[in-house]
Coordinates of N, CA and C and ligand atoms in Angstrom, one line a residue:
M5 N 63.6 -103.6 307.1 CA 63.2 -102.4 306.0 C 62.5 -101.3 307.1
Y6 N 61.4 -102.0 308.1 CA 60.6 -100.9 308.8 C 61.6 -99.9 309.6
K7 N 62.5 -100.7 310.1 CA 63.3 -99.9 310.7 C 64.0 -98.5 310.4
K8 N 64.8 -99.2 308.7 CA 64.9 -98.1 308.2 C 64.3 -97.1 307.5
A9 N 62.8 -97.4 307.3 CA 61.8 -96.6 307.1 C 61.6 -95.5 308.1
A10 N 61.4 -96.0 309.1 CA 61.3 -95.3 310.4 C 62.6 -93.9 310.6
E11 N 63.8 -94.8 310.5 CA 64.8 -93.9 310.9 C 64.7 -92.6 309.9
V12 N 64.4 -92.8 308.4 CA 64.5 -91.9 307.3 C 63.3 -90.8 307.8
I13 N 62.1 -91.2 308.2 CA 61.4 -90.2 308.6 C 61.5 -89.5 309.8
R14 N 62.2 -90.3 310.8 CA 62.5 -89.6 312.1 C 63.5 -88.3 311.6
R15 N 64.6 -88.9 310.5 CA 65.8 -87.6 310.6 C 65.0 -86.8 309.5
A16 N 64.1 -86.7 308.8 CA 63.5 -85.7 307.8 C 63.2 -84.6 308.5
N17 N 63.4 -83.3 307.7 CA 62.7 -82.2 308.1 C 61.4 -82.0 307.4
R18 N 61.2 -82.3 306.3 CA 59.8 -82.2 305.7 C 59.2 -83.5 305.0
G19 N 58.2 -84.0 305.5 CA 58.0 -85.2 304.9 C 56.6 -84.9 303.9
T20 N 56.5 -85.8 302.8 CA 55.1 -85.6 301.9 C 54.5 -87.1 301.7
A21 N 53.3 -87.5 301.6 CA 53.0 -88.5 301.2 C 52.3 -88.6 299.7
F22 N 52.7 -89.5 298.8 CA 51.9 -89.4 297.5 C 51.2 -90.7 297.2
T23 N 49.8 -90.5 297.2 CA 48.9 -91.7 297.1 C 48.3 -91.9 296.0
G24 N 47.7 -93.3 295.7 CA 47.0 -93.6 294.7 C 45.8 -94.4 295.1
A25 N 45.0 -94.9 294.3 CA 44.0 -96.0 294.3 C 44.6 -97.1 295.2
G26 N 45.3 -97.7 295.6 CA 45.7 -98.8 296.3 C 45.6 -98.5 297.6
I27 N 45.7 -97.0 298.4 CA 45.5 -96.9 299.8 C 44.2 -96.8 300.2
S28 N 43.1 -96.9 298.8 CA 41.7 -97.2 299.1 C 41.0 -98.6 299.3
V29 N 42.0 -99.4 298.6 CA 41.2 -100.7 298.2 C 40.6 -101.4 299.6
E30 N 41.5 -101.0 300.7 CA 41.2 -101.9 302.1 C 40.0 -100.9 302.6
S31 N 39.1 -100.1 301.9 CA 38.4 -99.5 302.5 C 37.0 -99.9 301.2
G32 N 37.3 -100.6 300.4 CA 36.4 -101.2 299.8 C 36.1 -100.7 298.6
I33 N 37.3 -99.6 297.9 CA 37.0 -99.1 296.9 C 38.1 -99.7 296.0
P34 N 37.7 -100.4 294.6 CA 38.6 -101.0 293.6 C 39.8 -99.9 293.6
P35 N 40.9 -100.6 293.0 CA 41.8 -99.9 292.2 C 41.2 -99.7 290.6
F36 N 42.0 -99.2 290.0 CA 41.5 -98.8 288.8 C 42.6 -99.8 287.8
R37 N 43.7 -100.5 287.9 CA 44.7 -101.6 287.4 C 44.9 -102.7 288.5
G38 N 45.4 -103.6 287.6 CA 45.7 -104.9 288.8 C 44.3 -105.7 289.0
K39 N 44.8 -106.5 290.0 CA 43.7 -107.7 290.5 C 42.4 -106.6 290.8
G40 N 41.3 -107.2 290.1 CA 39.8 -106.5 290.6 C 39.6 -104.9 290.0
G41 N 40.5 -104.4 289.0 CA 40.7 -103.2 288.8 C 39.5 -103.0 287.7
L42 N 39.1 -101.4 288.3 CA 37.9 -100.9 287.4 C 37.8 -100.9 285.8
W43 N 39.4 -100.7 285.3 CA 39.2 -100.5 283.8 C 39.4 -102.2 283.6
G44 N 39.4 -103.1 284.3 CA 39.1 -104.5 283.7 C 37.6 -104.5 283.7
R45 N 36.9 -103.8 284.0 CA 35.2 -104.2 284.3 C 34.6 -103.0 283.5
Y46 N 35.0 -101.8 283.6 CA 34.5 -100.9 283.1 C 35.2 -100.2 281.8
D47 N 34.8 -99.4 280.7 CA 35.6 -99.1 279.7 C 35.9 -97.6 280.5
P48 N 37.2 -97.4 280.4 CA 37.6 -96.0 280.4 C 37.4 -94.7 279.7
T49 N 36.6 -94.9 278.5 CA 36.0 -94.1 277.7 C 35.0 -93.1 278.3
C50 N 34.8 -93.9 279.7 CA 33.2 -93.2 280.0 C 33.9 -91.7 281.2
L51 N 35.5 -92.1 281.4 CA 36.0 -90.8 281.5 C 36.9 -90.0 280.9
E52 N 36.3 -90.0 279.6 CA 37.1 -89.1 278.6 C 36.2 -87.9 278.6
I53 N 36.9 -86.7 278.6 CA 35.8 -85.6 278.7 C 35.3 -85.3 277.1
E54 N 35.7 -85.8 276.0 CA 34.7 -85.8 274.8 C 33.5 -86.6 274.9
Y55 N 33.8 -87.5 275.3 CA 33.0 -88.7 275.4 C 31.6 -88.3 276.4
F56 N 32.1 -87.6 277.3 CA 31.2 -87.2 278.5 C 30.4 -86.0 277.6
H57 N 31.0 -85.1 276.9 CA 29.8 -84.2 276.6 C 29.4 -84.4 275.4
S58 N 29.8 -85.5 274.7 CA 28.9 -86.3 273.3 C 27.8 -87.2 273.9
H59 N 28.4 -87.9 275.1 CA 27.3 -89.0 275.7 C 27.1 -88.9 277.1
P60 N 26.3 -87.6 277.4 CA 26.7 -87.4 279.0 C 25.6 -88.6 279.6
R61 N 24.6 -89.1 279.3 CA 23.8 -90.0 279.8 C 24.4 -91.5 280.0
E62 N 25.0 -91.8 279.0 CA 25.9 -93.0 278.9 C 27.0 -92.9 279.7
A63 N 27.6 -91.8 279.8 CA 28.9 -91.7 280.8 C 28.4 -91.6 282.2
W64 N 27.4 -91.0 282.6 CA 26.9 -90.7 283.8 C 26.7 -92.0 284.3
V65 N 25.9 -93.1 283.4 CA 25.3 -94.4 284.0 C 26.7 -94.9 284.6
V66 N 27.8 -94.8 284.1 CA 28.9 -95.7 284.3 C 29.7 -95.2 285.7
I67 N 29.6 -93.7 285.6 CA 30.3 -92.9 286.6 C 29.7 -92.8 288.0
K68 N 28.1 -93.2 287.6 CA 27.5 -93.4 289.4 C 27.7 -94.7 289.7
E69 N 27.7 -95.6 288.7 CA 28.1 -97.0 289.3 C 29.4 -97.3 289.9
I70 N 30.1 -96.8 289.5 CA 31.8 -96.8 289.9 C 32.2 -95.7 290.9
F71 N 31.5 -94.2 291.0 CA 31.8 -93.2 291.9 C 31.0 -93.0 292.9
Y72 N 29.7 -93.5 292.7 CA 29.1 -92.8 293.7 C 27.9 -94.0 294.2
D73 N 28.0 -95.3 293.4 CA 26.9 -96.2 294.2 C 27.5 -96.8 295.3
F74 N 28.8 -96.9 295.0 CA 29.5 -97.6 296.5 C 30.6 -96.9 297.0
F75 N 31.2 -95.8 296.7 CA 32.6 -95.0 296.9 C 32.0 -94.1 298.4
T76 N 30.5 -94.0 298.2 CA 30.0 -92.9 299.2 C 30.0 -93.5 300.9
R77 N 30.1 -95.0 300.5 CA 30.1 -95.4 301.7 C 31.5 -96.2 302.4
A78 N 32.4 -96.0 301.8 CA 33.5 -96.1 302.0 C 34.3 -95.3 303.4
K79 N 34.8 -96.0 304.4 CA 35.5 -95.1 305.3 C 37.0 -95.3 305.4
P80 N 37.8 -94.1 305.7 CA 39.1 -94.3 306.0 C 39.6 -95.5 306.9
N81 N 40.8 -96.2 306.3 CA 41.2 -97.3 307.0 C 42.5 -96.9 307.5
A82 N 43.6 -98.0 308.0 CA 44.2 -97.7 309.2 C 45.6 -96.7 308.1
A83 N 45.7 -96.9 306.9 CA 46.5 -96.3 306.1 C 46.1 -94.7 306.0
H84 N 45.1 -94.7 305.8 CA 44.7 -93.4 305.8 C 45.0 -92.7 307.4
L85 N 44.5 -93.1 308.1 CA 44.6 -92.4 309.7 C 46.0 -92.5 310.1
G86 N 46.9 -93.8 309.7 CA 48.3 -93.6 309.9 C 49.0 -92.4 309.6
L87 N 48.8 -91.9 308.2 CA 49.3 -90.8 307.7 C 48.7 -89.2 308.2
A88 N 47.5 -89.4 308.9 CA 46.8 -88.2 309.6 C 47.6 -88.3 310.7
A89 N 47.9 -89.4 311.8 CA 48.6 -89.4 312.8 C 50.3 -88.9 312.5
L90 N 50.6 -89.0 311.3 CA 52.2 -88.8 310.9 C 51.8 -87.2 311.0
E91 N 51.1 -86.7 310.6 CA 50.9 -85.2 310.5 C 50.6 -84.7 311.7
R92 N 49.9 -85.3 312.6 CA 49.4 -84.7 314.2 C 51.0 -84.5 314.7
E93 N 51.9 -85.7 314.4 CA 53.2 -85.9 315.0 C 54.4 -85.0 314.5
G94 N 53.9 -84.2 313.3 CA 54.9 -83.2 312.9 C 55.8 -84.1 311.9
M95 N 55.3 -85.6 311.7 CA 56.3 -86.1 311.1 C 55.9 -86.1 309.5
L96 N 55.0 -85.5 309.0 CA 54.3 -85.5 307.8 C 53.9 -84.2 307.4
H97 N 54.4 -83.3 306.4 CA 53.5 -82.1 306.2 C 52.3 -81.8 305.3
T98 N 52.5 -83.0 304.2 CA 51.3 -82.8 303.2 C 51.2 -84.1 302.6
V99 N 49.5 -84.4 302.3 CA 49.2 -85.6 301.5 C 48.9 -84.8 300.1
I100 N 49.6 -85.6 299.1 CA 49.4 -85.2 297.5 C 48.5 -86.4 297.1
T101 N 47.2 -86.5 296.6 CA 46.7 -87.8 296.2 C 46.1 -87.8 295.1
Q102 N 46.2 -88.9 294.3 CA 45.4 -88.9 292.8 C 44.4 -89.3 292.9
N103 N 43.5 -89.8 294.3 CA 42.4 -90.0 294.8 C 41.3 -89.0 294.6
I104 N 40.1 -89.3 294.4 CA 39.0 -88.4 294.4 C 37.9 -88.8 295.7
D105 N 38.5 -89.9 296.5 CA 37.5 -90.5 297.3 C 37.3 -89.7 298.7
N106 N 38.3 -88.6 298.6 CA 38.2 -88.0 299.9 C 38.4 -88.6 301.6
L107 N 39.1 -89.6 301.2 CA 39.3 -90.3 302.3 C 40.3 -89.6 303.2
H108 N 41.6 -89.0 302.6 CA 42.6 -88.4 303.6 C 41.9 -87.3 304.6
Q109 N 41.1 -86.7 304.0 CA 40.0 -85.5 304.8 C 39.4 -86.2 305.9
A110 N 38.5 -87.5 305.6 CA 38.0 -87.8 306.4 C 38.7 -88.6 307.6
A111 N 39.7 -88.9 307.4 CA 40.7 -89.4 308.2 C 41.7 -88.6 309.2
G112 N 41.4 -87.3 309.0 CA 41.9 -86.4 309.5 C 43.0 -85.6 309.1
S113 N 43.8 -85.7 307.8 CA 44.7 -85.1 306.9 C 44.2 -83.7 306.7
T114 N 44.8 -82.5 307.4 CA 44.3 -81.4 306.8 C 45.2 -80.6 305.6
E115 N 46.4 -81.0 305.2 CA 47.1 -80.9 304.1 C 46.9 -81.5 303.0
V116 N 45.8 -81.6 302.4 CA 45.6 -82.5 301.1 C 45.6 -81.9 299.9
Y117 N 46.5 -82.2 299.1 CA 46.1 -81.9 297.5 C 45.7 -82.8 296.8
E118 N 44.3 -82.6 295.9 CA 44.1 -83.3 295.3 C 44.3 -83.5 293.4
F119 N 45.2 -84.0 293.3 CA 45.9 -83.7 291.8 C 44.7 -84.3 290.6
H120 N 43.7 -84.8 290.9 CA 42.5 -85.2 290.1 C 41.1 -84.9 290.8
G121 N 41.2 -83.8 291.6 CA 39.9 -83.3 291.7 C 39.5 -84.4 293.3
N122 N 37.7 -84.2 293.3 CA 37.2 -84.5 294.3 C 35.7 -85.0 293.7
S123 N 35.1 -86.4 294.2 CA 33.9 -86.7 293.5 C 32.9 -86.1 294.4
Q124 N 32.8 -85.4 295.7 CA 31.8 -84.7 296.5 C 31.1 -84.0 295.9
H125 N 31.7 -82.9 294.9 CA 30.8 -82.0 294.3 C 30.5 -82.4 292.6
L126 N 29.6 -81.6 292.2 CA 29.3 -81.3 291.1 C 29.2 -80.2 290.6
L127 N 29.7 -80.0 289.1 CA 29.6 -78.6 288.5 C 28.9 -78.7 287.4
C128 N 28.0 -77.3 287.5 CA 27.5 -77.4 286.1 C 28.5 -76.6 285.0
V129 N 28.0 -77.5 284.0 CA 29.3 -76.9 282.7 C 28.7 -75.7 282.3
N130 N 27.6 -75.5 282.4 CA 27.0 -74.1 281.9 C 27.4 -73.2 282.4
C131 N 26.9 -72.8 283.9 CA 26.8 -71.8 284.6 C 27.7 -71.8 285.9
R132 N 28.6 -72.8 285.9 CA 29.6 -73.1 286.6 C 29.2 -73.2 288.3
A133 N 27.6 -73.2 288.5 CA 27.0 -73.6 289.7 C 27.8 -74.9 290.5
R134 N 27.9 -74.8 291.8 CA 28.8 -76.0 292.3 C 27.6 -76.7 293.4
F135 N 27.2 -77.8 293.0 CA 26.6 -78.6 294.2 C 27.5 -79.6 294.9
H136 N 27.1 -79.7 296.1 CA 27.4 -81.1 297.4 C 26.5 -82.1 296.2
V137 N 27.2 -83.4 296.6 CA 26.4 -84.6 295.6 C 25.1 -85.0 296.2
S138 N 25.3 -84.6 297.8 CA 23.8 -85.1 298.8 C 22.7 -84.2 298.3
E139 N 23.2 -83.1 297.5 CA 22.2 -82.0 296.7 C 21.4 -82.6 295.7
V140 N 22.0 -83.5 295.1 CA 21.8 -83.9 293.8 C 20.9 -85.2 293.6
S141 N 19.9 -85.6 293.0 CA 19.3 -86.7 293.0 C 20.1 -86.9 291.6
L142 N 20.6 -88.4 291.5 CA 21.2 -89.1 290.7 C 20.2 -90.2 290.0
E143 N 19.0 -90.2 290.5 CA 18.0 -91.1 289.6 C 17.9 -90.8 288.3
V144 N 17.9 -89.5 288.0 CA 17.4 -89.3 286.6 C 18.8 -88.9 286.1
L145 N 19.3 -89.5 285.0 CA 20.6 -89.0 284.6 C 20.5 -88.9 283.0
P146 N 21.3 -87.8 282.7 CA 22.6 -87.1 283.4 C 21.8 -86.0 284.3
P147 N 22.3 -85.8 285.5 CA 21.5 -84.6 286.4 C 21.9 -83.3 285.6
T148 N 21.1 -82.3 286.2 CA 21.0 -81.0 285.6 C 20.9 -79.7 286.6
C149 N 21.5 -78.9 286.0 CA 21.5 -77.5 287.3 C 20.1 -77.2 287.6
D150 N 20.1 -77.0 288.9 CA 18.7 -76.2 289.2 C 18.3 -74.8 288.8
Y151 N 19.5 -74.3 288.7 CA 19.5 -72.7 288.2 C 19.3 -72.8 286.4
C152 N 20.3 -73.4 285.8 CA 19.9 -73.1 284.3 C 19.8 -74.2 283.4
E153 N 19.4 -75.6 284.2 CA 19.5 -76.8 283.5 C 20.5 -77.3 282.8
G154 N 21.7 -76.7 282.9 CA 23.0 -77.0 282.3 C 23.4 -78.5 282.7
L155 N 24.0 -79.3 282.0 CA 24.8 -80.5 282.4 C 25.5 -80.3 283.6
L156 N 25.2 -81.3 285.0 CA 26.2 -81.5 285.6 C 27.4 -82.3 285.7
K157 N 28.5 -81.6 286.0 CA 29.9 -82.9 286.0 C 30.5 -83.1 287.2
P158 N 30.9 -84.2 287.6 CA 31.8 -84.4 288.7 C 32.7 -83.5 288.6
D159 N 33.3 -82.8 289.7 CA 34.1 -82.1 289.9 C 35.7 -82.9 290.0
F160 N 35.9 -83.9 289.4 CA 37.0 -84.5 289.3 C 37.6 -84.4 287.6
I161 N 38.7 -84.8 287.4 CA 39.4 -84.5 286.6 C 39.1 -85.8 285.6
F162 N 38.7 -85.3 284.4 CA 38.5 -86.5 283.2 C 39.8 -86.8 282.3
F163 N 40.1 -87.9 281.8 CA 40.9 -87.7 281.0 C 40.8 -86.7 279.6
G164 N 41.8 -86.1 279.6 CA 41.8 -85.0 278.5 C 41.7 -83.5 279.1
E165 N 41.6 -83.3 280.5 CA 41.3 -82.3 280.9 C 42.8 -81.8 281.9
S166 N 43.0 -80.6 282.2 CA 43.8 -80.5 282.8 C 43.9 -80.6 284.3
I167 N 45.1 -80.8 285.1 CA 45.3 -80.8 286.4 C 44.9 -79.5 286.9
P168 N 44.2 -79.3 287.9 CA 44.0 -78.3 288.6 C 45.2 -77.5 289.0
S169 N 45.2 -76.3 288.8 CA 46.9 -75.7 289.2 C 47.2 -75.5 290.4
N170 N 46.4 -75.1 291.1 CA 46.8 -75.1 292.4 C 47.3 -76.3 293.1
A171 N 46.7 -77.4 292.7 CA 47.2 -78.9 293.1 C 48.4 -78.9 292.8
Y172 N 48.5 -78.8 291.2 CA 49.6 -79.1 290.7 C 51.0 -78.3 291.0
E173 N 51.0 -76.9 291.5 CA 51.7 -76.2 291.9 C 52.2 -76.3 293.4
R174 N 51.0 -77.0 294.2 CA 51.4 -77.3 295.3 C 52.5 -78.6 295.7
A175 N 51.8 -79.4 294.5 CA 52.6 -81.0 294.5 C 53.8 -80.7 294.0
V176 N 54.2 -79.9 292.8 CA 55.5 -79.7 292.6 C 56.3 -79.1 293.9
H177 N 55.9 -78.2 294.4 CA 56.5 -77.2 295.4 C 56.8 -78.5 296.7
E178 N 55.9 -79.3 297.1 CA 56.2 -80.4 298.2 C 57.3 -81.1 297.5
A179 N 57.0 -81.7 296.3 CA 58.1 -82.6 295.7 C 59.5 -82.1 295.9
T180 N 59.9 -80.7 295.6 CA 61.0 -80.0 295.5 C 61.5 -79.4 296.8
H181 N 60.6 -79.8 298.0 CA 61.1 -79.2 299.0 C 61.1 -80.4 300.5
S182 N 60.7 -81.8 299.8 CA 60.8 -82.6 300.8 C 62.2 -83.5 301.1
D183 N 62.3 -83.8 302.1 CA 63.4 -84.6 301.9 C 63.1 -86.4 302.2
V184 N 61.6 -86.4 302.3 CA 61.0 -87.7 302.4 C 59.7 -87.8 302.0
L185 N 59.4 -89.1 300.8 CA 58.4 -88.8 300.3 C 57.8 -90.5 300.4
I186 N 56.6 -90.6 301.1 CA 56.2 -92.0 301.2 C 55.1 -92.2 300.1
V187 N 55.4 -92.7 299.2 CA 54.6 -93.3 298.0 C 53.5 -94.6 298.3
V188 N 52.1 -94.4 298.3 CA 51.6 -95.5 298.9 C 50.1 -95.8 297.5
G189 N 50.7 -97.3 297.2 CA 49.4 -97.8 296.5 C 49.3 -97.3 295.0
T190 N 50.0 -96.9 294.4 CA 50.1 -96.4 293.1 C 50.9 -96.9 292.0
T191 N 50.7 -97.5 290.8 CA 51.2 -98.1 289.9 C 52.2 -97.0 289.2
G192 N 51.9 -95.6 289.4 CA 53.0 -94.7 289.1 C 53.1 -94.7 287.2
E193 N 51.9 -95.0 286.7 CA 51.7 -95.1 285.0 C 50.9 -94.0 284.5
V194 N 50.3 -93.5 285.6 CA 49.6 -91.9 285.0 C 50.2 -90.6 285.0
T195 N 50.6 -90.0 284.2 CA 51.3 -88.9 284.2 C 50.4 -87.6 284.1
P196 N 50.4 -86.5 284.2 CA 51.9 -86.0 284.8 C 51.8 -86.2 286.5
A197 N 50.6 -87.0 286.8 CA 50.7 -87.4 288.4 C 52.1 -88.2 289.1
A198 N 52.7 -89.0 287.8 CA 53.8 -90.0 288.1 C 54.8 -89.2 288.3
L199 N 55.0 -87.7 287.7 CA 56.1 -87.1 287.4 C 56.6 -86.6 289.1
I200 N 55.7 -86.6 289.9 CA 55.5 -85.7 291.4 C 56.9 -86.6 292.1
P201 N 56.6 -88.0 292.1 CA 57.8 -88.9 293.0 C 59.1 -88.5 292.1
R202 N 59.2 -88.6 290.9 CA 60.6 -88.3 290.4 C 60.9 -87.2 290.6
M203 N 60.3 -85.9 290.3 CA 60.6 -84.6 291.1 C 61.3 -84.6 292.1
A204 N 61.0 -85.4 293.3 CA 61.1 -85.3 294.6 C 62.4 -86.3 294.5
K205 N 62.3 -87.2 294.0 CA 64.0 -88.0 294.0 C 65.1 -87.2 293.3
Q206 N 64.8 -86.5 292.2 CA 65.5 -85.7 291.5 C 66.1 -84.5 292.5
H207 N 65.3 -84.1 293.7 CA 65.6 -82.8 294.5 C 66.0 -83.7 295.9
G208 N 66.5 -84.9 296.0 CA 67.0 -85.2 297.0 C 66.4 -86.1 298.0
A209 N 65.1 -86.1 297.9 CA 63.9 -87.0 299.1 C 64.6 -88.8 298.6
A210 N 64.2 -89.0 300.1 CA 64.3 -90.4 300.3 C 62.8 -90.8 299.7
I211 N 63.0 -92.2 299.2 CA 61.5 -92.5 298.7 C 61.1 -93.7 299.5
I212 N 59.9 -93.6 300.2 CA 59.6 -95.1 300.7 C 58.4 -95.5 300.3
E213 N 58.5 -96.6 299.7 CA 57.4 -97.1 298.8 C 56.4 -98.1 299.8
I214 N 55.0 -98.3 299.6 CA 54.5 -99.1 300.2 C 53.3 -99.6 299.1
N215 N 53.2 -100.7 298.5 CA 52.7 -101.5 297.5 C 52.9 -103.0 297.7
P216 N 51.9 -104.0 297.8 CA 52.0 -105.3 297.9 C 52.5 -105.9 296.4
E217 N 52.4 -105.1 295.5 CA 53.1 -105.3 294.2 C 54.4 -104.4 293.6
E218 N 55.3 -104.6 292.9 CA 56.1 -103.8 292.5 C 55.6 -102.6 291.1
S219 N 55.7 -101.4 291.2 CA 55.2 -100.5 290.5 C 56.5 -100.0 289.3
A220 N 56.0 -98.9 288.7 CA 56.8 -98.3 287.6 C 58.1 -97.5 288.5
F221 N 58.0 -97.3 290.1 CA 58.9 -96.4 290.8 C 59.7 -97.5 291.3
T222 N 59.3 -98.7 291.8 CA 60.1 -99.6 292.6 C 61.6 -99.6 292.3
H223 N 62.0 -99.9 291.0 CA 63.5 -100.2 290.5 C 63.9 -99.1 290.0
E224 N 63.0 -97.9 289.8 CA 63.5 -96.6 289.4 C 64.0 -95.7 290.7
I225 N 63.1 -95.6 291.6 CA 63.6 -94.6 292.5 C 63.5 -94.8 293.8
T226 N 62.6 -96.0 294.3 CA 62.4 -96.3 295.5 C 63.5 -96.4 296.5
D227 N 63.9 -96.1 297.6 CA 65.0 -96.3 298.2 C 64.5 -97.2 299.2
V228 N 63.2 -97.3 299.9 CA 62.9 -98.4 301.0 C 61.6 -99.1 300.4
F229 N 61.2 -100.4 299.9 CA 60.2 -101.0 299.4 C 59.9 -101.7 300.5
L230 N 58.3 -101.2 301.1 CA 57.6 -102.0 302.0 C 56.2 -102.9 301.3
K231 N 56.9 -104.1 300.9 CA 56.1 -104.9 300.1 C 55.0 -105.6 300.7
E232 N 53.7 -104.6 301.1 CA 52.8 -104.9 301.9 C 51.3 -104.5 301.7
K233 N 50.6 -104.6 301.9 CA 49.3 -103.7 301.8 C 49.1 -102.7 302.6
A234 N 48.7 -101.6 302.3 CA 48.9 -100.5 303.0 C 48.5 -100.5 304.4
T235 N 47.6 -101.0 304.8 CA 47.2 -101.0 306.1 C 48.2 -101.6 306.9
V236 N 48.6 -102.6 306.4 CA 49.5 -103.8 307.5 C 51.0 -102.9 307.5
A237 N 51.3 -102.1 306.2 CA 52.7 -101.4 306.3 C 52.8 -100.3 307.2
M238 N 51.4 -99.3 307.1 CA 51.4 -98.4 307.6 C 51.5 -98.7 309.3
T239 N 50.9 -99.5 309.8 CA 50.6 -100.0 311.1 C 52.1 -100.2 311.8
R240 N 52.8 -101.3 311.0 CA 54.1 -101.8 311.3 C 54.8 -100.3 311.6
L241 N 54.8 -99.3 310.3 CA 55.5 -98.1 310.3 C 55.4 -97.4 311.8
L242 N 54.3 -97.0 311.8 CA 54.0 -96.1 312.9 C 54.3 -96.9 314.3
N243 N 54.1 -98.3 314.3 CA 54.9 -98.9 315.7 C 56.0 -98.6 316.0
E244 N 57.1 -98.8 314.6 CA 58.2 -98.4 314.6 C 58.4 -97.0 315.3
L245 N 57.6 -96.5 314.9 CA 57.8 -94.9 315.2 C 57.4 -94.4 316.7
G246 N 56.7 -95.6 317.1 CA 56.3 -95.2 318.5 C 55.1 -94.3 318.5
I247 N 54.3 -94.7 317.3 CA 52.9 -93.7 317.2 C 51.5 -94.6 317.0
T248 N 50.7 -94.2 317.8 CA 49.5 -94.7 317.8 C 48.3 -94.1 317.2
T249 N 47.4 -95.1 316.3 CA 46.8 -94.0 315.5 C 45.1 -93.8 316.1
A250 N 44.6 -92.8 315.8 CA 43.1 -93.0 316.5 C 42.0 -93.8 315.5
E251 N 42.1 -95.0 315.9 CA 41.3 -96.0 314.9 C 39.4 -95.4 315.3
Ligands
APR429 N1 47.6 -101.5 299.5 C1 48.5 -100.8 298.7 N2 48.4 -100.8 297.6 C2 47.6 -101.8 297.0 C3 46.7 -102.4 297.6 C4 46.8 -102.2 299.0 N3 45.9 -102.9 299.9 N4 45.9 -103.1 296.8 C5 46.4 -102.5 295.3 N5 47.5 -101.7 295.5 C6 48.4 -101.0 294.7 C7 48.3 -102.0 293.2 O1 49.8 -102.8 293.3 C8 48.6 -101.0 292.1 O2 50.1 -100.5 292.2 O3 47.4 -99.5 294.2 C9 47.9 -99.7 292.8 C10 46.7 -99.2 292.0 O4 47.0 -98.7 290.6 P1 46.1 -97.9 290.0 O5 44.6 -98.7 290.3 O6 46.9 -97.7 288.6 O7 45.7 -96.4 290.7 P2 46.6 -95.0 290.6 O8 48.2 -95.5 290.2 O9 46.0 -94.4 291.6 O10 46.3 -94.5 289.1 C11 46.4 -93.3 288.7 O11 44.9 -93.6 286.9 O12 42.5 -94.1 286.0 C12 43.3 -93.3 286.4 O13 42.7 -91.0 287.5 C13 42.8 -92.7 287.8 O14 44.1 -91.5 289.9 C14 43.9 -92.3 289.1 C15 45.2 -92.8 287.7

């Protein structure tokens, strides 16, 4: 399977990666669903936009615990580094991610489109001022704007919010112009993100999937299924391609 995946990537003219929470699990960030999933421990209501506006303090208590208390210590793992190495070797053009943890950028990937935004910045819902999370104290919740005392919201997409248009347009462009899509660590259950690999397949892309479990994509669109954890599969794939990553 790894030889076949390597062959597909070598032959491709334009490669794209589509990643989900599973690629960051080995960096210590729990997934949302499945074993140890966050939605088995926390109520996803905290990420519904109406609830956030009606119960900002309660929502922020959970958001801080999930996304800021331990996310910020996470480091890129061999899978993130592997995708950055593929980009350096000209074998991958873009990473489309559902993740908000900034680990692809930290690993060195430069063409990263974040379908669900990024947790590094907070926005004032009132005056739209933008702060890096390191500039804001989360000791008193909810955090408020230094300029207008408005409520600060993480700059990632809540349930009920629309996908950032630039990320959506770029993702659709890449999905319809790539001849290989490497899907890593996603259940494929959340739309519209999950439409991207399906669009790629419809436009003739070969789908390589890395996931220790089957996903909604596995029997529907996947051509090469590497049933393995992301760091193990990516390391074996790069070995097949004769690429070493800067660890
Ligand atoms: N390596 C690769 N994949 C893994 C690993 C691992 N070590 N561990 C778990 N996985 C897989 C699981 O098998 C599962 O398919 O990662 C996937 C995690 O699924 P989800 O938690 O549902 O993550 P994702 O598909 O990215 O969720 C999509 O849902 O709640 C929203 O906005 C949130 O972006 C998220 C979206």
